[in-house]
Coordinates of C-alpha atoms and ligand atoms in Angstrom, one line a residue:
X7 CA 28.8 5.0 18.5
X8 CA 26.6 1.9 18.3
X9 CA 23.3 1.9 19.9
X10 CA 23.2 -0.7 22.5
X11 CA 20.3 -3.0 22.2
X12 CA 18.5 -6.4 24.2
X13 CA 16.4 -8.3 21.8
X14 CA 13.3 -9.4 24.3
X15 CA 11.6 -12.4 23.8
X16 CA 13.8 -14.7 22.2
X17 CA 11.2 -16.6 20.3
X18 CA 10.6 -17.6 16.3
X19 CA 10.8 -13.7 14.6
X20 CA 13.7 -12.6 16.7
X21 CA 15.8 -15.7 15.8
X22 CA 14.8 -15.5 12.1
X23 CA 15.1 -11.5 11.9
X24 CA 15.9 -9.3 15.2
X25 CA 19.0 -11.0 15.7
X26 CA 20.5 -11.9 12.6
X27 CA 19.6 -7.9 11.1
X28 CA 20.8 -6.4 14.4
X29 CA 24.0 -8.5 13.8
X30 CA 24.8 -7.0 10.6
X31 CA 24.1 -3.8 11.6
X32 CA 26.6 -1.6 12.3
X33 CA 24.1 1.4 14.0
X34 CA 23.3 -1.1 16.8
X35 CA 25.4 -3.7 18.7
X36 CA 23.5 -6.7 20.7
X37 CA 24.3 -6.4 24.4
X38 CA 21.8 -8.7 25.8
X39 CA 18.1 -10.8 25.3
X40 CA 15.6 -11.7 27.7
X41 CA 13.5 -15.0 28.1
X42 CA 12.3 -17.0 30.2
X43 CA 13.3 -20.4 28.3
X44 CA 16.1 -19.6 25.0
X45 CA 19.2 -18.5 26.0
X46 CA 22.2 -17.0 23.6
X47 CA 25.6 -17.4 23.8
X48 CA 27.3 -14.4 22.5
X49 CA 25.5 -11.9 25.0
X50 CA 24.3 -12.2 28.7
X51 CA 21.0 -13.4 28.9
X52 CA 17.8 -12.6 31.7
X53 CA 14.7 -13.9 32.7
X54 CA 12.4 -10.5 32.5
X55 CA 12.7 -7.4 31.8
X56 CA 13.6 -6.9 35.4
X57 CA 16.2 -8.7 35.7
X58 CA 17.8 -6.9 32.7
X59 CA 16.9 -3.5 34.3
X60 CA 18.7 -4.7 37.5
X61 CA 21.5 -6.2 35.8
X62 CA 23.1 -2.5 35.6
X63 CA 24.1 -3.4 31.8
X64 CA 24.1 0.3 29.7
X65 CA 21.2 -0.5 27.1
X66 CA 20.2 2.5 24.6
X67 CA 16.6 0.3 23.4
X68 CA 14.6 -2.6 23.3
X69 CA 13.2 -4.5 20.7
X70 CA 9.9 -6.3 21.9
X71 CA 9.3 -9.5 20.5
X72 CA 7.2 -11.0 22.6
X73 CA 3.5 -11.4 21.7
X74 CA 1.2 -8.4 21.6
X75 CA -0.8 -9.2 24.8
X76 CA 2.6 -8.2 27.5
X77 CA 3.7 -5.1 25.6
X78 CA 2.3 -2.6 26.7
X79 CA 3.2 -3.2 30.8
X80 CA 6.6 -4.5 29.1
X81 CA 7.3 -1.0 26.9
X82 CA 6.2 0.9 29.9
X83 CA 8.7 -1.2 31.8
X84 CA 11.2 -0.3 29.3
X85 CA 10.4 3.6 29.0
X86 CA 11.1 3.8 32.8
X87 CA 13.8 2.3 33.0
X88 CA 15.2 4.7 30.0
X89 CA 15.0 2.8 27.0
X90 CA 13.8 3.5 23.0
X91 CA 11.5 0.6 22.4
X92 CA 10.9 -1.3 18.8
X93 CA 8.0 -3.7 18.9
X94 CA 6.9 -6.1 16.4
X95 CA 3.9 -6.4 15.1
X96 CA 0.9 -6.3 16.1
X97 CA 1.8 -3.5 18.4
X98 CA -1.3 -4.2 20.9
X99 CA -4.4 -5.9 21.6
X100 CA -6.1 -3.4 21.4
X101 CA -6.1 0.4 20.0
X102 CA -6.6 1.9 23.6
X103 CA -3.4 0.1 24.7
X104 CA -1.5 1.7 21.7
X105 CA -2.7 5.2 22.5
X106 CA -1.6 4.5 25.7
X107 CA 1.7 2.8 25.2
X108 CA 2.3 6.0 22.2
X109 CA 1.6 9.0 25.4
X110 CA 4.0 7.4 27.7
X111 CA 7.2 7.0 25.3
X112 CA 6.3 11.1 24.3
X113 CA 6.0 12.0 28.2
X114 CA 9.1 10.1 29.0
X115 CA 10.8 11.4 26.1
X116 CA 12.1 8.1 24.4
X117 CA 11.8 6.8 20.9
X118 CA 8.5 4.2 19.9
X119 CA 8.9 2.4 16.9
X120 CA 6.0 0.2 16.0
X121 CA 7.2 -1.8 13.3
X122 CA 4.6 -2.9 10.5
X123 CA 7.0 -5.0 8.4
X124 CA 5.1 -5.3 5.5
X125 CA 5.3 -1.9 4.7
X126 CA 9.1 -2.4 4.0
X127 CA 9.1 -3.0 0.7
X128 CA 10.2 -0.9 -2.3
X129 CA 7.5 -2.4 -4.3
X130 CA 5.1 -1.2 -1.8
X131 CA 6.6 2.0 -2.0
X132 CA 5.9 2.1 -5.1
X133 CA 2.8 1.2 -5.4
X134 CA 2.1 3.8 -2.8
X135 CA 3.6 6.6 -5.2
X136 CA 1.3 4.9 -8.1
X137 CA -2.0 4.9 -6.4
X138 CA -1.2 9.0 -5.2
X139 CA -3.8 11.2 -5.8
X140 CA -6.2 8.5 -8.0
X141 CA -9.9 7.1 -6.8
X142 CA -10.0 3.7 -5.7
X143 CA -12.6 1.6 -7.7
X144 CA -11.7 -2.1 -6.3
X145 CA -9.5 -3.7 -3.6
X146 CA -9.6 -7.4 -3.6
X147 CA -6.9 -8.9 -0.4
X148 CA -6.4 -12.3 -0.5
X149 CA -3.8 -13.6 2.3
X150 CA -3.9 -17.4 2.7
X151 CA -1.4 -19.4 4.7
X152 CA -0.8 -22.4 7.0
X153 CA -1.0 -21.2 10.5
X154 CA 1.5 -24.5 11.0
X155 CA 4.2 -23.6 9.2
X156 CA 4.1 -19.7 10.4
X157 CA 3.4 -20.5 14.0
X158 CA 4.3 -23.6 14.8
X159 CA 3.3 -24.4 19.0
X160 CA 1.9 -21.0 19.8
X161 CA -0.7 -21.9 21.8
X162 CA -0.5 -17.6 22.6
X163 CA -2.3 -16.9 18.9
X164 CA -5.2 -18.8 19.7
X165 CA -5.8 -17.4 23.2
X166 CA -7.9 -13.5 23.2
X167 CA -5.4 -10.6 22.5
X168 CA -3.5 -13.5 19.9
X169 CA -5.1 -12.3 17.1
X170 CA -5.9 -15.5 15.1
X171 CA -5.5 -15.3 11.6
X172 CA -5.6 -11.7 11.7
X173 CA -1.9 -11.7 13.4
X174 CA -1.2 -12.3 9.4
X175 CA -4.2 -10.6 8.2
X176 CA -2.7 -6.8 10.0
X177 CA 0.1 -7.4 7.8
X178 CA -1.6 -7.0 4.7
X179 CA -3.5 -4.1 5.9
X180 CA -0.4 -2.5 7.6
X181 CA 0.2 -2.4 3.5
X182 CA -3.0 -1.2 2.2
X183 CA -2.8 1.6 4.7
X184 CA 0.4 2.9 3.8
X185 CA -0.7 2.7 -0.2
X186 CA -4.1 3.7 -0.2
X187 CA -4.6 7.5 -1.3
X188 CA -7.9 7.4 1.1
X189 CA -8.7 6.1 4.6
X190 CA -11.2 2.8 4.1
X191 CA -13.1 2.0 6.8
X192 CA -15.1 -1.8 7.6
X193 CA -18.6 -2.0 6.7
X194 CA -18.9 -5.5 7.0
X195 CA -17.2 -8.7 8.4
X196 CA -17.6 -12.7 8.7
X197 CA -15.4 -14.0 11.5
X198 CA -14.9 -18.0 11.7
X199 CA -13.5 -19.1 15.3
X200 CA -12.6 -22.6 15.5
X201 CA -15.2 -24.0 18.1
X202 CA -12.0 -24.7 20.1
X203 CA -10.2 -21.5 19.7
X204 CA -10.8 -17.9 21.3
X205 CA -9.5 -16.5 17.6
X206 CA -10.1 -16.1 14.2
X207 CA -9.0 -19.0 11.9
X208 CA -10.6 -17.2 8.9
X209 CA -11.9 -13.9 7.9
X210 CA -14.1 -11.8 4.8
X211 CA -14.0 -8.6 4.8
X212 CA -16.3 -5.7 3.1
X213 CA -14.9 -2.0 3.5
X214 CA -15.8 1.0 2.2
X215 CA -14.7 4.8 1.4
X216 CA -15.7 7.1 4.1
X217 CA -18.6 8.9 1.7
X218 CA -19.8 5.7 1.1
X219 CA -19.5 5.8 -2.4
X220 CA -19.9 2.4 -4.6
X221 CA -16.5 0.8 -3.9
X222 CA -15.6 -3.0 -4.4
X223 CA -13.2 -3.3 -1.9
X224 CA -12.9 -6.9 0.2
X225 CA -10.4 -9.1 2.0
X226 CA -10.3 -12.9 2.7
X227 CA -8.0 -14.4 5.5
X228 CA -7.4 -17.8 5.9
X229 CA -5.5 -19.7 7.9
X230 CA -5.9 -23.2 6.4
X231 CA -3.8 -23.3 3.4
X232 CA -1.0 -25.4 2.6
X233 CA 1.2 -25.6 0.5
X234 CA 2.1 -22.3 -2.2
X235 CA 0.9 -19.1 0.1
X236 CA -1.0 -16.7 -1.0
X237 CA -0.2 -13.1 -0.3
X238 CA -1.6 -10.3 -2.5
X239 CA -3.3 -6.9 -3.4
X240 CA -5.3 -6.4 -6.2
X241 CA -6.6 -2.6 -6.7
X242 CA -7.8 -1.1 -9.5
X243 CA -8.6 3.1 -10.0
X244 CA -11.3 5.3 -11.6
X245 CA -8.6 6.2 -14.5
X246 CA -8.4 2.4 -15.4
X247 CA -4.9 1.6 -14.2
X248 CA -5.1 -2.0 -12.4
X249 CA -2.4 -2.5 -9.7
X250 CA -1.2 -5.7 -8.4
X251 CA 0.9 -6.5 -5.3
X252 CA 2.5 -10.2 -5.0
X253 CA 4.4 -12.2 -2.7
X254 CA 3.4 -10.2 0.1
X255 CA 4.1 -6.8 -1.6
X256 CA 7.6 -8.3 -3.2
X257 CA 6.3 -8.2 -6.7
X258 CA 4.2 -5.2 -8.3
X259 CA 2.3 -5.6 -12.1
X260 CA 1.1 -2.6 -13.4
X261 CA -2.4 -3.3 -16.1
X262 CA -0.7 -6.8 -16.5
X263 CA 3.3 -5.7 -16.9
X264 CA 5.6 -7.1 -13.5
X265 CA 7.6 -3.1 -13.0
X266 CA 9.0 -4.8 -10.1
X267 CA 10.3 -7.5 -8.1
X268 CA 11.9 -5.9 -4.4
X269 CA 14.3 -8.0 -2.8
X270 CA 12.9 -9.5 0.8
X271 CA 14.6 -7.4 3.0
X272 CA 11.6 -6.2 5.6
X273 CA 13.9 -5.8 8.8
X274 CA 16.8 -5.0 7.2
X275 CA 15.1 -2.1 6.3
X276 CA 13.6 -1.3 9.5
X277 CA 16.8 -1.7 11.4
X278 CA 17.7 0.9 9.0
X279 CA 14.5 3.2 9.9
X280 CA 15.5 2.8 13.8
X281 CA 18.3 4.8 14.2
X282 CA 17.1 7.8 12.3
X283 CA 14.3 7.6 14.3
X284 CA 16.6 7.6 17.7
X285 CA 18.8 10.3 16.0
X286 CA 15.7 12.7 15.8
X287 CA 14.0 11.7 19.2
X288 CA 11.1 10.6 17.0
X289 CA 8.3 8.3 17.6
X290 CA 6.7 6.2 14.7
X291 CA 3.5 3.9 15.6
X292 CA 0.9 4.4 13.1
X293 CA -2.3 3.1 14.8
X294 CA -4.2 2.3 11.4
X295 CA -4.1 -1.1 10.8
X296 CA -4.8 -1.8 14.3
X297 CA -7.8 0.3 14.1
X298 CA -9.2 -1.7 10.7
X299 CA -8.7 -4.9 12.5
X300 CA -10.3 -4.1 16.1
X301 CA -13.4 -2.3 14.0
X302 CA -13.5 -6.3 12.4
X303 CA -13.7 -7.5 15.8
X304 CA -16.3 -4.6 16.7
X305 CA -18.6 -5.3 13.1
X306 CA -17.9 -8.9 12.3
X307 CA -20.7 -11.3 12.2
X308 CA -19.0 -14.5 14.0
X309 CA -19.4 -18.5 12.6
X310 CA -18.3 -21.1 14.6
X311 CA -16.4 -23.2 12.3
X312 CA -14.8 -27.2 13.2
X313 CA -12.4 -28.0 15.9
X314 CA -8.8 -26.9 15.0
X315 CA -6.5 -29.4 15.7
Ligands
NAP6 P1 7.0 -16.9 19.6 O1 7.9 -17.8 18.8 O2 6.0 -17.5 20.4 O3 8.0 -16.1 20.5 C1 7.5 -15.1 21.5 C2 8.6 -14.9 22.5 O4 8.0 -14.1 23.6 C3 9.1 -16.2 23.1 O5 10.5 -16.0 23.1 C4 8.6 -16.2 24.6 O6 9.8 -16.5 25.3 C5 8.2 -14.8 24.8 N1 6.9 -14.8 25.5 C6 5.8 -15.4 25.2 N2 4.8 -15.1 26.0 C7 5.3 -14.3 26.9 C8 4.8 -13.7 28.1 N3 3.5 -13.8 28.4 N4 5.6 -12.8 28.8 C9 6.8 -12.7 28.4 N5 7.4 -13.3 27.3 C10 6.6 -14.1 26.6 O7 6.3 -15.8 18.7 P2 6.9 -15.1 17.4 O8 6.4 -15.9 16.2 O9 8.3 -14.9 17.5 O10 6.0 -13.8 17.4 C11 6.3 -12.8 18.3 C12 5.7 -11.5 17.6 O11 6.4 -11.3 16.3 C13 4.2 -11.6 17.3 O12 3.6 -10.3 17.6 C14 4.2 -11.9 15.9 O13 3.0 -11.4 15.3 C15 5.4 -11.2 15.3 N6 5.9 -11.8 14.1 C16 6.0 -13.1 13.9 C17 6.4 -13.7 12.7 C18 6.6 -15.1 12.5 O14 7.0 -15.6 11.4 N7 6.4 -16.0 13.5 C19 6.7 -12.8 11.6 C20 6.6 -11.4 11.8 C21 6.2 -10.9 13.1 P3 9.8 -17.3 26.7 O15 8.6 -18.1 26.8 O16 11.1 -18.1 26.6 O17 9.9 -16.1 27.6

């Protein structure tokens, strides 16, 4: 039998993703969303979470679409009330909530499935299996897009707990920490705020190995660039192999030869991943990237940068 799922939060990501992948699904069948503005016409449709819980419609999980900032009361909401909960990415504003949100699905027994996109990707797969076992010489990140075209009106993003420009930044370090043989760890950090904004329109990044070996491993956000996006993970080993990650971990080279080119299937694939998880009772939230991004926040040197309007 299908598991019965509400879509929460019927904003940008769960039109372009949740809800078309659940559609074509057959492990999970859409039985109702929750917002407090969009509305759908194939399923009945609530206001909160509460209303849903009161509605006294049979609902297996949740996935949580909303911004990062209401999930945590929202998943506990959810775990009460009986649910396995998905939530997008970032899981949480901060790691203390994701610990938290983590301790209650175990003590109430339900599923947690924190998403990290990114990381579905059989390119990044395998350049996971490539970089097994080897020393890590240089990393170079550079993820550049227009916060326009990716978030158009979210006035959320720009608000503490939003994230700024690392909302897309977590993404390529949800990657790096799924492929890197070795935990990294920040040494270093510029953070430009918009003298406007509460968040981040632009980051750089130094890290380093936890011996704090010589390592030439950076990152550079930035939220200002138009036109072709730039998405990519450059990392190179003490053996001499260079490895290089394109298109947002679509398209791997190997010492300058492209082995692969993945099709873009990111939440097909974790739509996949869910009901395994629900079939063994298992929780999945791997509380890494988080961590790199809140030990930014906790080493980063911050420049006030011009108005972003
Ligand atoms: P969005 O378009 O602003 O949608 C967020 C949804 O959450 C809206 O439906 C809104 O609906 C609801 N919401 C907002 N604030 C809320 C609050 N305080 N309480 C309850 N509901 C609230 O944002 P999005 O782009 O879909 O992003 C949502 C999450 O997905 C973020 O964590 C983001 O990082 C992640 N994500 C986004 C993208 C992308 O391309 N945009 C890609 C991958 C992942 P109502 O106001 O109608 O209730």
């Amino acid at each position: 039998m299908a598991y019965r799922i509400a879509v929460i939060g019927l904003g940008k990501i769960a039109m372009d993703q949740h809800l078309p992948c659940i559609a074509k699904n057959k492990d999970f069948q859409l039985v109702a969303g929750v917002s407090r503005n969009a509305k759908l016409d194939s399923v009945p449709c609530f206001e909160s979470l509460a209303a849903l819980i009161a509605g006294g419609i049979a609902v297996d999980a949740v996935a949580l679409c909303t911004p990062p900032s209401v999930r945590l009361a929202m998943a506990r909401q959810a775990l009460d009330a009986g649910y396995h909960v998905l939530i997008e990415k970032p899981p949480t504003p901060t790691v203390g909530e994701m610990v938290a949100m983590i301790d209650y699905a175990r003590a109430k027994k339900r599923v947690l499935y924190a998403t990290w996109h990114s990381r579905y990707n059989k390119a990044v797969d395998e350049a996971k299996a490539r970089l097994a076992g080897k020393h890590i010489t240089k990393m170079k990140v550079i993820w550049r897009e227009d916060v326009r075209r990716w978030h158009p009106n979210q006035e959320w993003i720009w608000e503490p707990g939003g994230f700024g420009v690392f909302d897309p930044g977590i993404n390529a370090l949800s990657i790096v920490t799924k492929i890197m043989p070795e935990p990294i760890f920040v040494e270093r950090a510029v953070i430009e705020v918009p003298s406007n904004k509460a968040t981040p329109i632009a980051a750089q990044i130094k890290f380093k190995h936890a011996d704090g070996g010589s390592a030439n491993m950076s990152a550079d956000f930035d939220w200002r660039q138009t036109g072709e996006q730039t998405w990519e993970i450059e990392i190179a080993t003490a053996d001499g192999m260079s490895l290089f990650l394109k298109r947002g971990g679509s398209i791997l080279e190997i010492n300058g030869k492209q082995i692969m080119e993945a099709p873009l299937e990111e939440y097909e694939l974790i739509y996949e991943h869910f009901p395994e998880l629900l079939k063994r009772g298992e929780t999945f939230a791997d509380v890494a990237p988080l961590q790199l991004v809140c030990d930014c926040f906790m080493l980063g040197r911050p420049a006030l940068v011009e108005a972003f309007v």
